[in-house]
């Protein structure tokens, strides 16, 4: 086991489970003619059943007892019959939903995988195989709650991956379009098994070349492979592309020559990729060009691109992760800038523009409150942007299950009548995929890809149900394994929060690598790049005051939230220092002072990391050697990392607060200077 098969391992089942599966699949019947998508579904059933049962059943044209039947109303007249209850049920499942059902068809007892489209059949086949692999065989009916479920690859054309910790990019642009790696098909299978239906192939920090003819041909080759799996290809577009390719004299979105250039470019792309999804754009952020360079708004820029793709039914996903480049407007609190720029534009975007908003207002921290734009732009469809790759949570070394992070954001009540999930039209996840054999860099990071896909399909799914399912599919359905693995997953992210940024602290990672601790950094050219800007610790206290007497970022939330969080006593402890600057002797609910509580959280982070390690070593007898060892090595490293974070942060905060360590708290192993001198040369992920 090297992890390549992900959650589609299809290992032999125990006898009792085999019998249950066998009873549902004595033969396989596809109603009607085959299509590339039904071919994919049947190939997956063959693969799955050969693996779990030892051999795949025969494919037959006629329905018999015990058949596994794949059918749509268009393929099977019985399903088109308006009097049939199945037809009524199918009508509620839309273009991508499916149902799994024991029923009688043409006088025979069958297991029906039914959908309105072939893609629905493919999703249903994956769902049935999941049931088989776990040995459940439950009836089901399911339809996605969000229409757009995308991965965003931050992959560069030279195969480096910005914030990637799983090796090179899987997209081999040099070899494409003629040489097509088998991985592309396996990638499509894995994503389709989760219901992911779109992928942005290249980095948001995009290059003009991606929109030139040779790269369009390469993207088209990928699109051809992904299409049968229901996955559309999208590209990140650099706003100044026509100017940089010397094909226009400006990139001003209101200039007719620019508009014409993009219209023609869209026509050219759609000629090669008829179902091209559209563009993702990072503009006027971190030095990227954008409409503001021409004193135009984000809406002007987005709408110009939207007009180019609209005749082809394409969309534009315009990112709200903006903060001004050097020298331009510097908000007094970086957390406020996206809202300040985008909220006034609500209602001015074209119908095929979505604004893509990161889960929090700073940047993919181990914990952030939900972004105040959710609930604040009722006239604009919003996409959630989560980061699956763990830029700020210990790369692919540290174990941190993000299902709980995603769930926490999605379930947040915006107090505008909706949870965050209910404000969404789509969800994007910054992929953690690379060409490492196990795809994600570590086996446990596969769970983050899995959880993202499941939550994009159903944002109301729970992180723990997803964890249980992933554990069973990844390590087998033995509860002696799935129970402890699920417990490890469920405690892991809070553990990282505790040893990195407890109590609402944030952005204390070292410059540019974002891996190790550096709360002392204060010398970067922009104040809001420095950790000291975010924790504001001094002799008197710690934390960022975002109340009315501070930056007043709180005002961007609904009044109920603003009121609740205005008072530290009614602010959730986990966000305390995000919103408040408090004295070191502030009394915490635990009875400790804030200083003592902070130390206790760091200690808990370390203790829980050791616990994670111990739980894994107890599983040794049940896990295959290679995967056991690869995870174990990472947990050893994570323990060192947790200790490093704890010690460095305690040494630093003590140097600032001047307070003694309470009895029982162990002093850091080294003086502060030691931690300050640590370097991370050649850290991965810089793109
Ligand atoms: C930050 C990353 C940077 C990305 C940026 C973005 O450090 O590499 O380019 O986000 O989302 O988290 O555009």
PDB file of C-alpha atoms and ligand atoms in Angstrom, residues 154 162-163 203-205 282 285-286 319 321 358 363-364 385 387 391-392 514 685-686, ligand 1:
ATOM      1  CA  UNK A 154      -1.869  26.787  -7.482  1.00  0.00           C
ATOM      2  CA  UNK A 162       2.807  27.456  -4.856  1.00  0.00           C
ATOM      3  CA  UNK A 163       2.090  26.247  -1.322  1.00  0.00           C
ATOM      4  CA  UNK A 203      -1.974  29.206 -10.169  1.00  0.00           C
ATOM      5  CA  UNK A 204      -3.972  32.320  -9.313  1.00  0.00           C
ATOM      6  CA  UNK A 205      -0.634  34.091  -9.640  1.00  0.00           C
ATOM      7  CA  UNK A 282      -6.678  37.305  -8.652  1.00  0.00           C
ATOM      8  CA  UNK A 285      -3.728  41.733  -4.724  1.00  0.00           C
ATOM      9  CA  UNK A 286      -0.160  41.053  -3.702  1.00  0.00           C
ATOM     10  CA  UNK A 319     -11.304  36.607  -5.861  1.00  0.00           C
ATOM     11  CA  UNK A 321      -8.533  38.107  -1.394  1.00  0.00           C
ATOM     12  CA  UNK A 358     -11.542  32.942   1.554  1.00  0.00           C
ATOM     13  CA  UNK A 363      -5.386  34.168   5.221  1.00  0.00           C
ATOM     14  CA  UNK A 364      -6.090  30.480   5.822  1.00  0.00           C
ATOM     15  CA  UNK A 385     -12.423  29.374  -0.955  1.00  0.00           C
ATOM     16  CA  UNK A 387      -7.247  25.909   1.427  1.00  0.00           C
ATOM     17  CA  UNK A 391       0.285  26.328   4.115  1.00  0.00           C
ATOM     18  CA  UNK A 392      -0.221  27.516   7.685  1.00  0.00           C
ATOM     19  CA  UNK A 514       4.842  30.141   6.876  1.00  0.00           C
ATOM     20  CA  UNK A 685       5.880  25.528  -1.601  1.00  0.00           C
ATOM     21  CA  UNK A 686       7.270  28.851  -2.662  1.00  0.00           C
TER      22      UNK A 686
HETATM   23  C1  LIG B   1      -1.443  33.360   0.513  1.00  0.00           C
HETATM   24  C2  LIG B   1      -0.253  32.642  -0.010  1.00  0.00           C
HETATM   25  C3  LIG B   1       0.183  33.101  -1.371  1.00  0.00           C
HETATM   26  C4  LIG B   1      -1.024  33.134  -2.296  1.00  0.00           C
HETATM   27  C5  LIG B   1      -2.096  34.012  -1.695  1.00  0.00           C
HETATM   28  C6  LIG B   1      -3.391  34.008  -2.482  1.00  0.00           C
HETATM   29  O1  LIG B   1       0.809  32.819   0.910  1.00  0.00           O
HETATM   30  O2  LIG B   1       1.179  32.214  -1.815  1.00  0.00           O
HETATM   31  O3  LIG B   1      -0.684  33.583  -3.556  1.00  0.00           O
HETATM   32  O4  LIG B   1      -2.448  33.530  -0.431  1.00  0.00           O
HETATM   33  O5  LIG B   1      -4.334  33.392  -2.020  1.00  0.00           O
HETATM   34  O6  LIG B   1      -1.998  32.515   1.465  1.00  0.00           O
HETATM   35  O7  LIG B   1      -3.482  34.617  -3.529  1.00  0.00           O
END
